[in-house]
XYZ file of C-alpha atoms in Angstrom:
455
model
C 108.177 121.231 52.565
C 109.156 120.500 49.064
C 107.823 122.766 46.418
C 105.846 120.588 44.720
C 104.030 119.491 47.802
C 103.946 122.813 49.202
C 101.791 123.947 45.516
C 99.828 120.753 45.643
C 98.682 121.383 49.450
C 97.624 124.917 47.584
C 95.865 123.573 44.956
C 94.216 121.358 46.550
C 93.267 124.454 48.814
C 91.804 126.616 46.467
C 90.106 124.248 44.371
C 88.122 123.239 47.750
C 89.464 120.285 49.124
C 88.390 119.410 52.795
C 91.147 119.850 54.745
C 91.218 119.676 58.800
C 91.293 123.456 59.455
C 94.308 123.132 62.572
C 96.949 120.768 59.575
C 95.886 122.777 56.621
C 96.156 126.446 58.470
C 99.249 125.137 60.296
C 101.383 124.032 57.123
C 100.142 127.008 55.023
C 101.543 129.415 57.958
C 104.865 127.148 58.062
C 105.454 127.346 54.296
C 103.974 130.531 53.461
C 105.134 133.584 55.621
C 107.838 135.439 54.688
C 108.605 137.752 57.363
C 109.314 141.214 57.104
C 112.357 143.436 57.948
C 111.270 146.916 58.945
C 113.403 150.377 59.821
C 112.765 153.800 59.892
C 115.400 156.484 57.996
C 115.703 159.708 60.258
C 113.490 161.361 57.743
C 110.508 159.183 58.131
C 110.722 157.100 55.353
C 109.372 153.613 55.979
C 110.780 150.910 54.924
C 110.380 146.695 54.090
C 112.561 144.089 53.030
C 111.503 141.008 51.968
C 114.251 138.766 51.212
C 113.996 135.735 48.786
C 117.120 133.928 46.992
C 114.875 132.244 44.209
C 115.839 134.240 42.139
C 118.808 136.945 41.555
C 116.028 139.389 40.800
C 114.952 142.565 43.100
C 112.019 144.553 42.862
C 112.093 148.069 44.264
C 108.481 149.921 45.017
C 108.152 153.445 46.051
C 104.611 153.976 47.391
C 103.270 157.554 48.519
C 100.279 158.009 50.773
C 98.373 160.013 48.566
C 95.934 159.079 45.854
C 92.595 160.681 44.376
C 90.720 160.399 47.233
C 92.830 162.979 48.341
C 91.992 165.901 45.592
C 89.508 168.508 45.934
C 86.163 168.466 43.253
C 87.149 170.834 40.678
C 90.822 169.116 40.810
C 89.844 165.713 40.103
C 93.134 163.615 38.152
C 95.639 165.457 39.841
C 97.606 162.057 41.221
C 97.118 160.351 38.291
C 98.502 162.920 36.265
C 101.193 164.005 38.465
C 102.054 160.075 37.869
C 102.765 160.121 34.414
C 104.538 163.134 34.664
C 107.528 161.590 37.401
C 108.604 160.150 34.295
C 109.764 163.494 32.553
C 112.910 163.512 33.480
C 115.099 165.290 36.139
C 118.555 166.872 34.934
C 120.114 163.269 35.974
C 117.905 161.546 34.069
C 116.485 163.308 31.465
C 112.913 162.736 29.877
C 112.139 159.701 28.869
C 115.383 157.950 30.172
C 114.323 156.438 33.336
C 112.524 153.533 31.429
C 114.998 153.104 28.996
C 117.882 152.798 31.461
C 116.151 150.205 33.339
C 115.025 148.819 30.426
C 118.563 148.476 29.116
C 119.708 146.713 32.097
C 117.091 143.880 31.674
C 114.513 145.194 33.827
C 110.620 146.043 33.827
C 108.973 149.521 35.337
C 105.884 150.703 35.962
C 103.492 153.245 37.912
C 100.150 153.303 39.617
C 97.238 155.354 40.868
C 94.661 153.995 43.052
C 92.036 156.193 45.498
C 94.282 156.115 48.489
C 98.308 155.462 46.992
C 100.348 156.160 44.215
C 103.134 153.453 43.391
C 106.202 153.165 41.619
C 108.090 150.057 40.799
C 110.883 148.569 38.702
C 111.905 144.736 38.905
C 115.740 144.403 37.547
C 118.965 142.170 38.706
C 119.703 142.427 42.079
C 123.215 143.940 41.143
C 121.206 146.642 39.890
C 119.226 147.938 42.879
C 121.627 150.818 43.652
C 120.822 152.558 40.226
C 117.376 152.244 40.420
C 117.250 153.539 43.818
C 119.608 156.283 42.822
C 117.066 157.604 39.771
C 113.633 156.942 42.290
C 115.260 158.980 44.987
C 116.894 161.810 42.491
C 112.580 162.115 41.089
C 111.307 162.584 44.861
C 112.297 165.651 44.449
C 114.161 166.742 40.993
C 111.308 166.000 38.745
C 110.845 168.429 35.747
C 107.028 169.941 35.218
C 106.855 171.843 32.440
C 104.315 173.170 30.288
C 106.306 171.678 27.715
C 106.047 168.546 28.766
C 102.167 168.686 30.134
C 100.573 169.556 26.932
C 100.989 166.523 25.093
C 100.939 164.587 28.440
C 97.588 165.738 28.825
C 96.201 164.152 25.695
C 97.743 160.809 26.375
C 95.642 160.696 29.687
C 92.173 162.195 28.001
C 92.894 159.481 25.609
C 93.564 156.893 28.188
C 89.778 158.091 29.712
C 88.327 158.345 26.251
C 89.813 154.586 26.124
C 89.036 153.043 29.713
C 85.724 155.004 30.822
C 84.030 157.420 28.026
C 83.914 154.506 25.386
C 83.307 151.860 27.875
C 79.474 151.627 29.426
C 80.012 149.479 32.543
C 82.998 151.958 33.436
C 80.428 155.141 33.008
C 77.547 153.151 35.122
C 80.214 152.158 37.618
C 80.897 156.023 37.556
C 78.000 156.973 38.394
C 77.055 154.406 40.819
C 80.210 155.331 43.151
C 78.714 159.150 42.819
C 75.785 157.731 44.406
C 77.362 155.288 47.017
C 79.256 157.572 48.197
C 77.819 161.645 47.726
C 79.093 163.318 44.705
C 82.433 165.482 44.808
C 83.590 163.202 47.808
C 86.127 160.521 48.095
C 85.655 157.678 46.542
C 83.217 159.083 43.996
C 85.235 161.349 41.989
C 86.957 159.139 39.537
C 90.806 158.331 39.860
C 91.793 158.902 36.449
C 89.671 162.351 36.569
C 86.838 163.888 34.976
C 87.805 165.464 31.402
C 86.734 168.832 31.994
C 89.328 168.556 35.135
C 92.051 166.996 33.650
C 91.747 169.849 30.672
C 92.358 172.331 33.493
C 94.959 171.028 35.420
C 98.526 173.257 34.697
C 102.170 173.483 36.243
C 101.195 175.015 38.909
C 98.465 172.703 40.182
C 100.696 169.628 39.586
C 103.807 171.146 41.044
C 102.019 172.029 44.186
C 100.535 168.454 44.843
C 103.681 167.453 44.470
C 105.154 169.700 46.840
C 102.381 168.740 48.962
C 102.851 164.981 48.827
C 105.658 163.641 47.718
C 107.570 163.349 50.647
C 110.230 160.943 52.571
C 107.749 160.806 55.169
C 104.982 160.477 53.285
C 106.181 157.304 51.557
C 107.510 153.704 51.832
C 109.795 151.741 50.137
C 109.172 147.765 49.810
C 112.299 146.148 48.196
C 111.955 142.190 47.736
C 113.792 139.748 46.359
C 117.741 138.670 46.534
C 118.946 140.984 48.845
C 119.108 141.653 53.041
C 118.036 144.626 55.046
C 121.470 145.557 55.468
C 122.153 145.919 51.998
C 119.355 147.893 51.513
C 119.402 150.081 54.646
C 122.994 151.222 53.097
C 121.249 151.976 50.095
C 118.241 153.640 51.326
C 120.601 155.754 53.452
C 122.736 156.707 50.987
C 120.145 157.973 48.605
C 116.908 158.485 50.440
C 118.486 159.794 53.385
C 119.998 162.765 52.461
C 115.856 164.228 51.456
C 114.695 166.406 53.785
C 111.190 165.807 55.013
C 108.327 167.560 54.805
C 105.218 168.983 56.477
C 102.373 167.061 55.882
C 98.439 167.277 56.225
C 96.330 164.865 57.910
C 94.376 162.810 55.724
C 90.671 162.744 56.090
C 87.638 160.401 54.775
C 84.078 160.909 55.258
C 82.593 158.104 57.212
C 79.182 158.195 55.331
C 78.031 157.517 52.435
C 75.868 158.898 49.986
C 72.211 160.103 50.850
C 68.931 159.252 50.121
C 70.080 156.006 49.856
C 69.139 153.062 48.234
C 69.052 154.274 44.903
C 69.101 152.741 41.493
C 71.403 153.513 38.225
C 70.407 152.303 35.107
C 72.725 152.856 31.600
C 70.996 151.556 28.882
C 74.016 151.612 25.558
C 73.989 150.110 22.200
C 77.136 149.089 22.992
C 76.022 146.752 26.022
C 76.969 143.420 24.576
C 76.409 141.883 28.027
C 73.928 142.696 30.796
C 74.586 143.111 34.107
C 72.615 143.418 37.459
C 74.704 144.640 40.598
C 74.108 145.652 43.662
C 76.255 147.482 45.688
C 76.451 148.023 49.729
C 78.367 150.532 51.944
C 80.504 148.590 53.964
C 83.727 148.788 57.000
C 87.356 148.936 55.872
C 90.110 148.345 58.095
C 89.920 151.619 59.448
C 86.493 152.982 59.080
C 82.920 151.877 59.772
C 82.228 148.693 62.263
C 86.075 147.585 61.248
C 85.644 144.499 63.514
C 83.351 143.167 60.666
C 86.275 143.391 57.755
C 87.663 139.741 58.354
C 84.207 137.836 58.658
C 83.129 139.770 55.313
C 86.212 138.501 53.661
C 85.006 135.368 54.555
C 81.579 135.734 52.898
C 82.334 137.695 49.737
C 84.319 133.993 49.257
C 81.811 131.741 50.208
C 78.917 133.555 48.902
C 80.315 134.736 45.618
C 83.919 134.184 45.136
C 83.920 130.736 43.530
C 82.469 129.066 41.205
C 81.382 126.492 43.719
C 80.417 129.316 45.897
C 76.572 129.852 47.051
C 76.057 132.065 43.930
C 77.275 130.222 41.066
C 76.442 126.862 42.281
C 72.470 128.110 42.897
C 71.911 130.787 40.170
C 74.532 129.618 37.560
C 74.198 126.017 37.462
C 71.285 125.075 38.762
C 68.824 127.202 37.947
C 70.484 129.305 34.824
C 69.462 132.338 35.703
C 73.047 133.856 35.203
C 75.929 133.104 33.045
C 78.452 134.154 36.235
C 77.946 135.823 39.350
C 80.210 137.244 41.724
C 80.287 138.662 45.457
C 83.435 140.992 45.999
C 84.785 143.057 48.830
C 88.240 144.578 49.750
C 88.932 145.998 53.476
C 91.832 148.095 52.366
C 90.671 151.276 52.532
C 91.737 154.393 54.490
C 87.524 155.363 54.860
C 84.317 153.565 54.261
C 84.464 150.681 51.241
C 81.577 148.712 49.658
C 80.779 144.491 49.811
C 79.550 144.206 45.695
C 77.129 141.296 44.159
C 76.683 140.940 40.663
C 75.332 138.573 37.860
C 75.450 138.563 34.295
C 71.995 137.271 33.123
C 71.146 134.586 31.301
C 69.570 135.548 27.554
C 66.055 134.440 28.665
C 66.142 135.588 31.864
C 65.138 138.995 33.110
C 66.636 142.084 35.299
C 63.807 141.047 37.818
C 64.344 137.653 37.681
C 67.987 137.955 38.771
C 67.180 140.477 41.522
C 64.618 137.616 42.743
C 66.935 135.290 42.608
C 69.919 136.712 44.764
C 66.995 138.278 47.003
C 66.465 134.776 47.816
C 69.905 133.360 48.030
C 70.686 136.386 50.307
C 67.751 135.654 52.517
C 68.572 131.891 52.932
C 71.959 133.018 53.989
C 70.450 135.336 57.036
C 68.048 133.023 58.315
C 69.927 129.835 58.114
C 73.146 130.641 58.064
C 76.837 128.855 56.861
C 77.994 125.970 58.007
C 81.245 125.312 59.586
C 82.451 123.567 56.318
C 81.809 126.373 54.088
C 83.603 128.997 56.666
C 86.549 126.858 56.741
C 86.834 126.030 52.909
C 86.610 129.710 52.149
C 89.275 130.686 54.737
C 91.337 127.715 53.236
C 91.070 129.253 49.883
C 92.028 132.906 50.977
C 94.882 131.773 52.774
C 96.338 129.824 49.752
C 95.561 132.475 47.148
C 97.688 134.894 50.116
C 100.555 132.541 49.762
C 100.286 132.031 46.270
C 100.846 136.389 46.286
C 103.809 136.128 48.563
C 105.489 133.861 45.757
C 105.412 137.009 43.614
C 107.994 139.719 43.790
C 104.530 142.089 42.740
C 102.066 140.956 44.593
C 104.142 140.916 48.144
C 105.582 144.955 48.210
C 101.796 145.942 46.613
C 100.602 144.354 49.848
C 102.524 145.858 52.553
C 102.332 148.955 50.492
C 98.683 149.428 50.373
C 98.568 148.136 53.780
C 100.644 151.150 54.934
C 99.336 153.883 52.467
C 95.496 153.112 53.965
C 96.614 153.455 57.751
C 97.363 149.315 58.765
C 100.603 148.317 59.548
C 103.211 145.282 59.412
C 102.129 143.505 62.275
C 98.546 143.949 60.835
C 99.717 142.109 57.800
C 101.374 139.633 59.659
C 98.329 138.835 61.389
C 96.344 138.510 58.594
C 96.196 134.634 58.785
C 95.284 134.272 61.667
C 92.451 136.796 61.848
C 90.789 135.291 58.859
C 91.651 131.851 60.525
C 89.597 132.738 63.536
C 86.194 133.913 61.685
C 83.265 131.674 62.793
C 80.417 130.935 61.156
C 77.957 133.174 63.586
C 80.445 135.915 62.574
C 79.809 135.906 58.401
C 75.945 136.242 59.459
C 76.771 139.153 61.969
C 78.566 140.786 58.851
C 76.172 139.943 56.427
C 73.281 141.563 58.489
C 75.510 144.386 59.062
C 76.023 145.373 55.686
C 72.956 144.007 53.727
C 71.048 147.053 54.259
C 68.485 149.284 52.297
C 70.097 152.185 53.698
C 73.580 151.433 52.647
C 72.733 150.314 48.930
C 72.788 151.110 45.428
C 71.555 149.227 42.487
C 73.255 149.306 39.081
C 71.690 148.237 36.032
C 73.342 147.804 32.982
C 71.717 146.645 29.495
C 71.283 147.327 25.478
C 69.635 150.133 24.929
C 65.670 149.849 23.198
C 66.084 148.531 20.122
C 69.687 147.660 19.679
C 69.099 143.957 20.148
């Protein structure tokens, strides 16, 4: 298909056109998928290729199975600091130099933390790929730690919390809500970035040993896309990822509860709330933990119900009866233990906390008792499998994929399938999941709003 059919056919997709589900799933499969190349180096590490000559670009990712979920209360920030520091240098490459080189040779790097992976990535001319796999392999295992280097390190990330969370209310209420979701000092609750008092404490010796710990050849993948073949890179990977021995590594683990004494409510009242917010939150299945066959058909209706805004939500409390300036229904699946299905709605100046509440109280009960119809099931699969397409388009959004799929326990052929799983969803099966996870027992309530006076 030509490419400016295939994007109008994806377009047309997301904005909600009615397609016939078997055409409009069929040509989004046939222009979509990219498939995957997949081996295995002798020391574990994983690997995916994901070739595409669009462009003589390549983007290398490095993702390890370890994130903040996997740090002990007490020890909170330890991934995302041990992040920041893999770019201090090895005696290759020392401090510093690892961005500038790529940087120098036209290219773009970058690192991230999440609750359940850490990722590294650089995007640079495919005639480049060797070096950058050359200085990713030499800081698997050759990175420098130093007090040195950790002192001023460690005001950079208290800054970046002082920045993100501390000065920000919605990021201190969404704090504490996840503290009550899922039971303080577990995963999930314990911020990724850290708490201060933590990150003040961390030294050498507690960064040195995650990394030790963690940061592994068999404890990682590598995702390479772009303008290159798995032959090209399986000489590469083999030449400088091969040669690391692996290393003994602990299970992971994840409660599979939640919080107690649930529901509960959180309220944050801040002068600095220029914009209210109701929000309720629900435990909910991942991939992996919970009542997993649910995780498709709740795709499906965090879409339909709030995705959009032509979705239930929006269309009801937004535009017709202004009770919200936006609303929103959210959940993601990829999880390695129990993750939440989130509603939310930024009120309307006249309108109330309560009214709100009543509002998508109501919308949630029309939804249980007289369910979806076929039309809305099928436009909201339609929409998730264009905005999937749309991703694999991206040399970013494709390796973060497979990488999080592999980093929370799912696999290739479990991203492969992806489109047709979501594809086979039925209506009765969004108001299975619904009344699975709309639950008292399962939910917390987050309010957020000026505080008495400041308005």
């Amino acid at each position: 298909m030509p490419l400016l059919g295939r994007r109008a056919l994806l377009g047309g997709l997301l904005a909600g056109a009615a397609i016939p589900p078997a055409p409009a799933l069929a040509k989004l499969f046939a222009v979509g998928r990219r498939d995957a190349e997949t081996f295995t180096l002798a020391n574990g590490l994983q690997a995916i290729v994901l070739p595409s000559r669009r462009a003589p670009i390549v983007t290398q990712v490095v993702v390890y199975k370890v994130g903040s979920a996997d740090e002990t209360f007490g020890h909170t920030g330890a991934a995302h600091f041990l992040e920041h520091m893999m770019f201090k240098g090895t005696d290759k490459v020392p401090g510093g130099e690892f961005s500038r080189i790529v940087s120098r040779n036209g290219g773009r790097d970058n690192a991230y933390t999440t609750f359940d992976s850490t990722g590294y990535h650089q995007t640079i001319a495919a005639a480049q790929l060797e070096l950058v796999m050359r200085m990713e392999a030499d800081r698997m295992v050759n990175v420098h730690i130093t007090e040195r280097e950790i002192v001023p390190e460690r005001q950079v990330i208290l800054e970046e919390r002082r920045m993100r969370t501390d000065n920000v209310p919605s990021s201190l209420l969404d704090e504490a809500v996840r503290e009550q979701l899922y039971g303080r000092h577990k995963p999930y609750a314990m911020p990724v970035i850290g708490y201060a008092d933590d990150i003040k404490k961390l030294g050498v010796n507690d960064l040195l040993a995650f990394y030790r710990r963690h940061y592994a050849p068999n404890n990682a993948v590598l995702i390479v896309a772009g303008d290159t073949t798995a032959e090209q890179v399986r000489k590469l990977a083999e030449r400088y990822y091969g040669p690391i021995a692996r290393r003994k590594t602990e299970p992971r683990t994840r409660p599979s509860r939640g919080g107690t004494d649930l529901p509960q409510k959180v309220v944050r009242a801040d002068a600095r709330v220029a914009e209210p917010r109701w929000s309720r939150l629900w435990l909910a299945p991942s991939y992996r933990v919970g009542e997993t066959k649910y995780a498709y058909a709740l795709q499906v209706l965090a879409r339909l119900f709030g995705g959009t805004e032509t979705s239930r939500l929006s269309r009801v409390l937004v535009n017709e009866r202004r009770i919200g300036l936006s609303a929103y229904a959210s959940y993601s699946p990829s999880s390695l233990g129990l993750t939440s299905f989130d509603i939310g709605v930024h009120p309307a100046k006249s309108r109330s906390m309560t009214d709100v509440e009543d509002g998508v109280t109501a919308e949630m009960k029309k939804l249980l008792d007289g369910g979806v119809t076929a039309e809305e099931v099928e436009r909201a699969q339609n929409q998730l499998l264009a905005a999937a397409i749309y991703s694999q388009d991206s040399l970013a959004s494709g390796p973060r994929i497979y990488g999080t799929a592999l980093s929370t326990g799912s696999t290739v052929a479990d991203v492969d399938a992806w489109p047709e799983r979501i594809a086979a969803v039925t209506a009765d099966d969004v108001v299975a999941a619904a009344r699975h996870v709309w639950r008292d027992d399962g939910a917390v309530t987050a309010l957020l709003t000026p505080a008495e006076g400041s308005r």
